[in-house]
mmCIF file of C-alpha atoms in Angstrom:
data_model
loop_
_atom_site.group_PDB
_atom_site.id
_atom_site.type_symbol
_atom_site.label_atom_id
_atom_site.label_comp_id
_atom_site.label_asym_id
_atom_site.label_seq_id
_atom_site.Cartn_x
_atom_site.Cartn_y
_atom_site.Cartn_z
ATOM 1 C CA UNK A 9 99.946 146.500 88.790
ATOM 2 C CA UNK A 10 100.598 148.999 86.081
ATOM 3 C CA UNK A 11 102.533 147.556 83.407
ATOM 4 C CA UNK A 12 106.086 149.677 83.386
ATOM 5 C CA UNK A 13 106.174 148.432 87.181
ATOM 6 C CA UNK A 14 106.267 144.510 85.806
ATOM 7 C CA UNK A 15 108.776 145.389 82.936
ATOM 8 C CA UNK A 16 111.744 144.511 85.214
ATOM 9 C CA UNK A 17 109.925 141.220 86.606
ATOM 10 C CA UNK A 18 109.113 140.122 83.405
ATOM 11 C CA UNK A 19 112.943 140.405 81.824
ATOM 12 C CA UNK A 20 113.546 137.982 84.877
ATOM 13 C CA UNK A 21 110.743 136.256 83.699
ATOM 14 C CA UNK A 22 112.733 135.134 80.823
ATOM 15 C CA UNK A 23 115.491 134.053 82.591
ATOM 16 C CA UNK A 24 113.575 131.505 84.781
ATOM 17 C CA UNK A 25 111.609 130.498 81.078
ATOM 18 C CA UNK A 26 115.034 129.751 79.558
ATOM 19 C CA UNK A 27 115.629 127.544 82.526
ATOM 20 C CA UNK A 28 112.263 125.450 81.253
ATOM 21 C CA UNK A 29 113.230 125.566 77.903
ATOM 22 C CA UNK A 30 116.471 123.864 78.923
ATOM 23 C CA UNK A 31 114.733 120.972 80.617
ATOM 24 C CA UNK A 32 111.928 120.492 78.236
ATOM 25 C CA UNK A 33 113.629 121.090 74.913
ATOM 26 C CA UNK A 34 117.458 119.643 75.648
ATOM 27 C CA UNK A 35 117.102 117.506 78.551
ATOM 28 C CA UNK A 36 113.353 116.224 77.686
ATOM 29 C CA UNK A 37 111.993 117.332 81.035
ATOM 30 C CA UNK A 38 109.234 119.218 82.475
ATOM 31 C CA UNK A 39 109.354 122.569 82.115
ATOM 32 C CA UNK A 40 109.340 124.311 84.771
ATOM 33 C CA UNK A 41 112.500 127.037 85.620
ATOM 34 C CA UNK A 42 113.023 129.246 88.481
ATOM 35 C CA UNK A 43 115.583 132.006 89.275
ATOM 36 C CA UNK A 44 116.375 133.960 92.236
ATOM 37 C CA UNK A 45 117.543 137.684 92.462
ATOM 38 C CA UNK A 46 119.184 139.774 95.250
ATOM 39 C CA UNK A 47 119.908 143.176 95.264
ATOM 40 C CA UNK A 48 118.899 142.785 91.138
ATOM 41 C CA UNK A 49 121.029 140.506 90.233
ATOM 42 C CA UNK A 50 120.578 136.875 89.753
ATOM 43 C CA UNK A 51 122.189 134.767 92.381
ATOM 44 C CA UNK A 52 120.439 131.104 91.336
ATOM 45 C CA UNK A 53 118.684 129.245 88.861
ATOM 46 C CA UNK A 54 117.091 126.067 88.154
ATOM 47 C CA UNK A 55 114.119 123.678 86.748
ATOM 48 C CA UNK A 56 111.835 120.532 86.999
ATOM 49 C CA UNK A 57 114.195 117.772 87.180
ATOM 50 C CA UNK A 58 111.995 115.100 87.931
ATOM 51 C CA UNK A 59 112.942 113.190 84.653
ATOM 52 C CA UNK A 60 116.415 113.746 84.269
ATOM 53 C CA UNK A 61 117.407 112.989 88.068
ATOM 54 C CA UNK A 62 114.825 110.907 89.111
ATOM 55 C CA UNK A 63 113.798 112.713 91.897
ATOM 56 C CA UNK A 64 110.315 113.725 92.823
ATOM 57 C CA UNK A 65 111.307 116.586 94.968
ATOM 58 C CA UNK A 66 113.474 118.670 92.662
ATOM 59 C CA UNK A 67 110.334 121.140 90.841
ATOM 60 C CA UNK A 68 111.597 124.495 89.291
ATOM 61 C CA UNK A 69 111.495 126.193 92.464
ATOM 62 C CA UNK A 70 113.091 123.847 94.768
ATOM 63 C CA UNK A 71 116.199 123.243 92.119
ATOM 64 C CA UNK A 72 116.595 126.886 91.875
ATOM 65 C CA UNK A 73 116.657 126.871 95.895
ATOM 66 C CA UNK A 74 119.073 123.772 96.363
ATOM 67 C CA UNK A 75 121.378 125.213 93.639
ATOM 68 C CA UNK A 76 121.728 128.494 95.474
ATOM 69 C CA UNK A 77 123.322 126.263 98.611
ATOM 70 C CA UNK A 78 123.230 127.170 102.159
ATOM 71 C CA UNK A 79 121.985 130.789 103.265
ATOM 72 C CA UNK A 80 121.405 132.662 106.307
ATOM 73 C CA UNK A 81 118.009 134.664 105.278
ATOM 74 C CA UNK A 82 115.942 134.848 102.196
ATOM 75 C CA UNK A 83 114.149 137.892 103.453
ATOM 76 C CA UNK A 84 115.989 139.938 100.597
ATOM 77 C CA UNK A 85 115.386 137.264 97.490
ATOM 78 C CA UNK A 86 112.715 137.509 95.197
ATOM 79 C CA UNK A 87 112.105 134.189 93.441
ATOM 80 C CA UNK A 88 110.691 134.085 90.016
ATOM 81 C CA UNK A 89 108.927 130.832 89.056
ATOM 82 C CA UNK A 90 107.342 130.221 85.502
ATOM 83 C CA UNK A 91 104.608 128.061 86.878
ATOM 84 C CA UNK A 92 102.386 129.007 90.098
ATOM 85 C CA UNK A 93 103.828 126.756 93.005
ATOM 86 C CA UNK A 94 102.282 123.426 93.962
ATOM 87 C CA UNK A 95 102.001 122.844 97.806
ATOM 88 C CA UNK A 96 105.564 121.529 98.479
ATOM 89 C CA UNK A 97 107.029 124.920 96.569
ATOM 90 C CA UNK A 98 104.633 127.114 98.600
ATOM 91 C CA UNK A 99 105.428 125.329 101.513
ATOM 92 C CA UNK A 100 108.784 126.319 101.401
ATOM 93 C CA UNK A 101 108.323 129.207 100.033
ATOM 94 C CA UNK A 102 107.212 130.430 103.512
ATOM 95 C CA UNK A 103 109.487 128.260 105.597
ATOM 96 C CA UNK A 104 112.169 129.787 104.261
ATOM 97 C CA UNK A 105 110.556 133.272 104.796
ATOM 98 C CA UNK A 106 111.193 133.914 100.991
ATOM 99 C CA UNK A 107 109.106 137.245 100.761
ATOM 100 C CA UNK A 108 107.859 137.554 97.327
ATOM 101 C CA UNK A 109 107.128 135.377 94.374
ATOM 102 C CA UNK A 110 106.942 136.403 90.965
ATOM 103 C CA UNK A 111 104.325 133.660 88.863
ATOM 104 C CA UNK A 112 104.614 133.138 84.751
ATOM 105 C CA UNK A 113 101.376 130.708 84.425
ATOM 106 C CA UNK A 114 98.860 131.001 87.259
ATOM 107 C CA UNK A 115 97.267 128.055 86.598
ATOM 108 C CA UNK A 116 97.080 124.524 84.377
ATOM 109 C CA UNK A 117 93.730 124.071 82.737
ATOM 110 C CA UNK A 118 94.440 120.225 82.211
ATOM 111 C CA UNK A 119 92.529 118.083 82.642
ATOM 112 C CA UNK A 120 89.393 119.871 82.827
ATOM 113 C CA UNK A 121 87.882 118.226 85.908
ATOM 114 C CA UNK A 122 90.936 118.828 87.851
ATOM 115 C CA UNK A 123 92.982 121.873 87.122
ATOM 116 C CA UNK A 124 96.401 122.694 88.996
ATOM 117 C CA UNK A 125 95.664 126.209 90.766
ATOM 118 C CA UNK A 126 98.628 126.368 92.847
ATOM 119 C CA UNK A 127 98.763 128.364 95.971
ATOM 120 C CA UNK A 128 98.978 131.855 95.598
ATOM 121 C CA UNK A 129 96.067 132.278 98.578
ATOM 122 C CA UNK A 130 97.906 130.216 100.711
ATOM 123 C CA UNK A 131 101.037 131.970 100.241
ATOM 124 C CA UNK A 132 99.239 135.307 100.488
ATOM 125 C CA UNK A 133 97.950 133.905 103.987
ATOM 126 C CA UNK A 134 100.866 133.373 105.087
ATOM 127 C CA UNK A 135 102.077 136.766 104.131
ATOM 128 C CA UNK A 136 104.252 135.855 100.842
ATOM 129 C CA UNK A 137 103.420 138.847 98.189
ATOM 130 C CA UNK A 138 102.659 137.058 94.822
ATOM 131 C CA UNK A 139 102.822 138.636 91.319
ATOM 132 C CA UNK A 140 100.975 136.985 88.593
ATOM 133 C CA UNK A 141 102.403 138.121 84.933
ATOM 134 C CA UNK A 142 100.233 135.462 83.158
ATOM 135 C CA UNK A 143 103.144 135.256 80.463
ATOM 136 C CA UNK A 144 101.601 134.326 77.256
ATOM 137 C CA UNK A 145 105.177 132.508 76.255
ATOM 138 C CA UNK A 146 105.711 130.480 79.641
ATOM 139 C CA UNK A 147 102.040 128.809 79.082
ATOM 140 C CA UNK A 148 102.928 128.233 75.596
ATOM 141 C CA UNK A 149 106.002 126.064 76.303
ATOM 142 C CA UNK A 150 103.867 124.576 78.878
ATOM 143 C CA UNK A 151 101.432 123.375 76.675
ATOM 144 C CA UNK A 152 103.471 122.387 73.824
ATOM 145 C CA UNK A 153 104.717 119.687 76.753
ATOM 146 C CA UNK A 154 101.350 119.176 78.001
ATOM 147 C CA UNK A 155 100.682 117.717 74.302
ATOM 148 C CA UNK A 156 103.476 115.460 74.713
ATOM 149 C CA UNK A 157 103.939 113.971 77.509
ATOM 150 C CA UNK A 158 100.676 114.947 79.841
ATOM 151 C CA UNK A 159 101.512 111.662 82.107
ATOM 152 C CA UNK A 160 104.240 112.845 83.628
ATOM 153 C CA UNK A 161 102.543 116.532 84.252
ATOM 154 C CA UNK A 162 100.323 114.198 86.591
ATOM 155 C CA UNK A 163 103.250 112.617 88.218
ATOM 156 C CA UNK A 164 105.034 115.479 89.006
ATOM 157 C CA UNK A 165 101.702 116.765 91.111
ATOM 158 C CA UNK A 166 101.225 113.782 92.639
ATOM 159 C CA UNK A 167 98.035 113.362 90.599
ATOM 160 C CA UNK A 168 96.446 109.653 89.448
ATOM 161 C CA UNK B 24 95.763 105.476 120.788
ATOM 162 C CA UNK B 25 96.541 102.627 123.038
ATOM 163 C CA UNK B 26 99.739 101.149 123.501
ATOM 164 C CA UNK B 27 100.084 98.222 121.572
ATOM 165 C CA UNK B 28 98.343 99.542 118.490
ATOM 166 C CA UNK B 29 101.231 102.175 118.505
ATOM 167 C CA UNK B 30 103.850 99.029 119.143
ATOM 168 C CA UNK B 31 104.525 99.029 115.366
ATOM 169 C CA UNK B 32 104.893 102.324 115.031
ATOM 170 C CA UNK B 33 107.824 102.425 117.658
ATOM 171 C CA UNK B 34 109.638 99.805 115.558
ATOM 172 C CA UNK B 35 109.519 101.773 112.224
ATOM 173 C CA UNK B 36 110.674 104.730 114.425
ATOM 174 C CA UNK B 37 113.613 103.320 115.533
ATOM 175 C CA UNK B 38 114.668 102.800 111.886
ATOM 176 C CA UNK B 39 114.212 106.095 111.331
ATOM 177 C CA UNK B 40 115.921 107.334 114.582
ATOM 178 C CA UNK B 41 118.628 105.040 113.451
ATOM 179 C CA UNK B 42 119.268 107.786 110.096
ATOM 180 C CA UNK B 43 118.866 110.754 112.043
ATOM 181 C CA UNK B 44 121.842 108.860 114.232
ATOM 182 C CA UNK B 45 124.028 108.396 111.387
ATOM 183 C CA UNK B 46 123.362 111.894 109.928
ATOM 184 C CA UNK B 47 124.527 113.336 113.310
ATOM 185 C CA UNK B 48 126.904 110.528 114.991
ATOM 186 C CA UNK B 49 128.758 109.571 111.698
ATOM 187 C CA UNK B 50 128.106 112.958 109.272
ATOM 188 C CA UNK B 51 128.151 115.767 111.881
ATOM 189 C CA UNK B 52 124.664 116.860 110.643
ATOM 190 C CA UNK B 53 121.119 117.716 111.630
ATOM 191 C CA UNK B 54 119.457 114.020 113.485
ATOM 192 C CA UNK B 55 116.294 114.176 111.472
ATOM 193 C CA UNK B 56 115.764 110.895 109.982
ATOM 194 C CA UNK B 57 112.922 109.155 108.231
ATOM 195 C CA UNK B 58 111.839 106.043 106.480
ATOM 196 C CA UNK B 59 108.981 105.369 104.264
ATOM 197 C CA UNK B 60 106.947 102.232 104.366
ATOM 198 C CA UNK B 61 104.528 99.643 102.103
ATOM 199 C CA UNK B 62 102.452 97.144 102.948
ATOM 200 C CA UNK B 63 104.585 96.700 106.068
ATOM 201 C CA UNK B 64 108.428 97.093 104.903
ATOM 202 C CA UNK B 65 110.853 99.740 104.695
ATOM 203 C CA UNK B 66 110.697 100.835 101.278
ATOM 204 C CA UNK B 67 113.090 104.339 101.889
ATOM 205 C CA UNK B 68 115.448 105.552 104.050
ATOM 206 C CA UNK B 69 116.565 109.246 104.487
ATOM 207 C CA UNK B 70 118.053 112.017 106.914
ATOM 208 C CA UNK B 71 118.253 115.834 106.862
ATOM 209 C CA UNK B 72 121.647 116.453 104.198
ATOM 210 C CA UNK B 73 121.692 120.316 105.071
ATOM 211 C CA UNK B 74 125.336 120.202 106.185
ATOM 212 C CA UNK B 75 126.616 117.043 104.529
ATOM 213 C CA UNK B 76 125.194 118.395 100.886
ATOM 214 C CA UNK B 77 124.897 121.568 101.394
ATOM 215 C CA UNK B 78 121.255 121.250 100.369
ATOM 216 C CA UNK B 79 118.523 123.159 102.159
ATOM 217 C CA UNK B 80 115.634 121.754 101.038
ATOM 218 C CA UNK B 81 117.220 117.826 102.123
ATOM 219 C CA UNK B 82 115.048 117.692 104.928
ATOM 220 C CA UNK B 83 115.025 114.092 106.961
ATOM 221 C CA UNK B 84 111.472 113.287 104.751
ATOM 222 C CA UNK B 85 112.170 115.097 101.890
ATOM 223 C CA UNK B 86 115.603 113.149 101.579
ATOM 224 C CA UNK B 87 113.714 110.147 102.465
ATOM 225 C CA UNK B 88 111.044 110.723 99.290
ATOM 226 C CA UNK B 89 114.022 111.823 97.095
ATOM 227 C CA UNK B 90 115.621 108.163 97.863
ATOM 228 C CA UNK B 91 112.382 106.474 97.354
ATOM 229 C CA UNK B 92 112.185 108.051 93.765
ATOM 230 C CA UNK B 93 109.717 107.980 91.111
ATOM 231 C CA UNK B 94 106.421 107.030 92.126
ATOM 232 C CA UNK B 95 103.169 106.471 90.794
ATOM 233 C CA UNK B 96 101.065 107.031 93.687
ATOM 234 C CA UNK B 97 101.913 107.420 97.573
ATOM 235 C CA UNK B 98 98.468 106.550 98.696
ATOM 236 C CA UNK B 99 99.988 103.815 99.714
ATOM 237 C CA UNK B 100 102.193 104.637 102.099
ATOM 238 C CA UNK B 101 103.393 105.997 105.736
ATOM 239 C CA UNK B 102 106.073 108.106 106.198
ATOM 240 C CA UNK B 103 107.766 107.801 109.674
ATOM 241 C CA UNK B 104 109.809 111.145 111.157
ATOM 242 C CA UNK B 105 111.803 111.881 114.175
ATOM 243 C CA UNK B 106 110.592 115.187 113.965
ATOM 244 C CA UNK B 107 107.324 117.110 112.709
ATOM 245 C CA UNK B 108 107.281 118.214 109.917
ATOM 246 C CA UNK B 109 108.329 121.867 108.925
ATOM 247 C CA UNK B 110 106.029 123.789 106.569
ATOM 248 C CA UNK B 111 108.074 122.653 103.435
ATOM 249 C CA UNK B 112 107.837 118.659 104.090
ATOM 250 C CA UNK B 113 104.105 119.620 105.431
ATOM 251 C CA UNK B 114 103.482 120.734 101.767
ATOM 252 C CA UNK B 115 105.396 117.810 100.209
ATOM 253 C CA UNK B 116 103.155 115.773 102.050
ATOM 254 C CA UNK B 117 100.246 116.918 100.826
ATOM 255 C CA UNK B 118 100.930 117.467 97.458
ATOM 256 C CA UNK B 119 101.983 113.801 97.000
ATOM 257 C CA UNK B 120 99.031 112.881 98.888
ATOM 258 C CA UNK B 121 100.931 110.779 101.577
ATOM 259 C CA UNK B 122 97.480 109.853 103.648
ATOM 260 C CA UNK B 123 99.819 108.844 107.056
ATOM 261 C CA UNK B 124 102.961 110.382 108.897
ATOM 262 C CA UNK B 125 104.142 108.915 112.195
ATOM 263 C CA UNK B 126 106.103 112.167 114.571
ATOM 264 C CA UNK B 127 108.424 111.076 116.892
ATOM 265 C CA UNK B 128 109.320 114.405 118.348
ATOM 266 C CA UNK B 129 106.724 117.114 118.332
ATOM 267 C CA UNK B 130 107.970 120.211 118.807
ATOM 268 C CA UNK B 131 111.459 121.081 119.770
ATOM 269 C CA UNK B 132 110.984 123.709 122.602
ATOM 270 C CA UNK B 133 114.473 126.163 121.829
ATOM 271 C CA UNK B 134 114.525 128.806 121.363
ATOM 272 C CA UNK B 135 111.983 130.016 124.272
ATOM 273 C CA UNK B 136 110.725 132.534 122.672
ATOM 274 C CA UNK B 137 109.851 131.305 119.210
ATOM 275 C CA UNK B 138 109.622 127.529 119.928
ATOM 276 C CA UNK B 139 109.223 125.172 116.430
ATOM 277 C CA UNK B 140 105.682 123.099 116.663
ATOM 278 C CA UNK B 141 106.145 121.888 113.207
ATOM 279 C CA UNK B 142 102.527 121.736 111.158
ATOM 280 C CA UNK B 143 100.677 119.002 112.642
ATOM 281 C CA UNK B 144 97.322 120.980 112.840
ATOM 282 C CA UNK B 145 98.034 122.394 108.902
ATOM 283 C CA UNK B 146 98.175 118.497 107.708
ATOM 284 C CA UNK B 147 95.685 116.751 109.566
ATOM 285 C CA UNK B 148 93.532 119.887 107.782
ATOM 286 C CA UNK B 149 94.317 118.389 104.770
ATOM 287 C CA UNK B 150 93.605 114.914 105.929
ATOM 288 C CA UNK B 151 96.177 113.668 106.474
ATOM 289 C CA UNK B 152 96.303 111.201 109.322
ATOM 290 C CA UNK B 153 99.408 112.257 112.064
ATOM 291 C CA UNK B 154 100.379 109.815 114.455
ATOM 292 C CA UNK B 155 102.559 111.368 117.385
ATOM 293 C CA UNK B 156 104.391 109.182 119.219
ATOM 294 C CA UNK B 157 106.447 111.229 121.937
ATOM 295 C CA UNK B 158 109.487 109.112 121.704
ATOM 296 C CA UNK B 159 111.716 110.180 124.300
ATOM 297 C CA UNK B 160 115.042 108.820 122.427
ATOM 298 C CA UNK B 161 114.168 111.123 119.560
ATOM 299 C CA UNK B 162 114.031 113.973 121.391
ATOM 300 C CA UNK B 163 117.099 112.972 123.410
ATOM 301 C CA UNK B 164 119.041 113.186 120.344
ATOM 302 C CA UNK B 165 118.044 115.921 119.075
ATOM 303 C CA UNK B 166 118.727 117.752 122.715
ATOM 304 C CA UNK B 167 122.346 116.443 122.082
ATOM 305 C CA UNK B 168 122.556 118.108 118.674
ATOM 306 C CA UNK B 169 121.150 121.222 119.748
ATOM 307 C CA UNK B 170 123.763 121.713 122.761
ATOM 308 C CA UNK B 171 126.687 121.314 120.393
ATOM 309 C CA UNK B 172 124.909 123.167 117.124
ATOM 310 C CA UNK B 173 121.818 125.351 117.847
ATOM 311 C CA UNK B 174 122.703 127.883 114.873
ATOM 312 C CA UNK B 175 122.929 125.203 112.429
ATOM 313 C CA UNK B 176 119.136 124.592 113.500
ATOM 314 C CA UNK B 177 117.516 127.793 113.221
ATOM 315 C CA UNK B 178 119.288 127.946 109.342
ATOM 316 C CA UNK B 179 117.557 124.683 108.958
ATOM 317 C CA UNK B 180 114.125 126.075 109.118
ATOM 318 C CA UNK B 181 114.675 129.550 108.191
ATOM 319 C CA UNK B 182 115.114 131.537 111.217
ATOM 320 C CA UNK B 183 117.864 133.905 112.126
#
């Protein structure tokens, strides 16, 4: 994709990044942010909250999506996600029939013998288009957490 | 898989029949309930909260792994549901590497014409191990709901 066509996505980018900025750096949780946009606007946002709430099933992407409270489609949302979506994101992701996904970091080298991928094939499969921007600034914040707290990183996947 | 191995399994099914009860009967929401159990005992309770929260992404297992909260592994346990799981809890499942659900409902047959199956062939895929159980009061419940509130149940999983 040629680069003026991902200036818009990326200035949403930056929304969804200050979203992981605000768990990481003021709430001390994983960061992680999502937004949501209609119509070019944004209509939601939200991040990890894991360590602030307790709960396991709040990631970026399904904050952002509880946050934005009952709707009747999603077929006109694009969500924007600063980290590629693990399986319970992707999952819905295409229950909801959210159409396209834009991705900050595709992937999380760490650790070495098992890397977090996400899903972008499996949401392609199933139809989802998927933008990758491979933001230099969202995989900086990520590691700067990685460094500090890498347990939790593991938690949050479900990883041992 | 005979009857009295599945004997159990009916017993932790009523407990979870008994949420998806009280989120329809008592709430006036969606009867999908679910518990999760460890080494034999109910360790979580939870029902769909898409009406009484407002939250789309409270599923009945979902809700029921948001109660349980922080964990360090699931590999532990069995999550028991009245109803297969959509593609969002199917993902959940998987990425917290739950190795055993328990269905008591299958599929729910309305609409004709695009009739919900839930992911049963997606987890056991991922190997996980599915258990279906047919329970007839499950599905009698959920027949009741559906009279009274079918729209309410194609929002639930993303259909319109």
């Amino acid at each position: 994709m040629r680069e003026d066509t991902l200036a818009p996505h990326r200035q949403f980018m930056k929304q969804a990044l200050e979203q992981a900025r605000i768990s990481f750096e003021d709430q001390g949780g994983i960061p992680v942010g999502a937004v949501i946009v209609r119509d070019g606007r944004v209509i939601a946002r939200g991040h990890n909250n894991r360590v602030q709430k307790g709960s396991p099933i709040l990631h970026g992407e399904t904050d952002c999506i509880q946050n934005l409270g009952r709707q009747k489609t999603y077929r006109d949302v694009t969500l924007y996600t600063t980290l590629s979506p693990c399986m319970m994101c992707a999952g819905t992701i295409v229950q909801f029939g959210i159409p396209r996904v834009v991705v900050g970091q595709t992937a999380v080298e760490w650790p070495a013998d098992k890397p977090f991928t996400g899903n972008v094939e499996f949401l392609r499969s199933r139809g989802v288009e998927v933008i990758l921007l491979e933001d230099a600034a969202c995989k900086a914040l990520f590691d700067e957490f990685l460094k500090k707290n890498p347990e939790v990183w593991l938690e949050d996947i479900g990883e041992e």
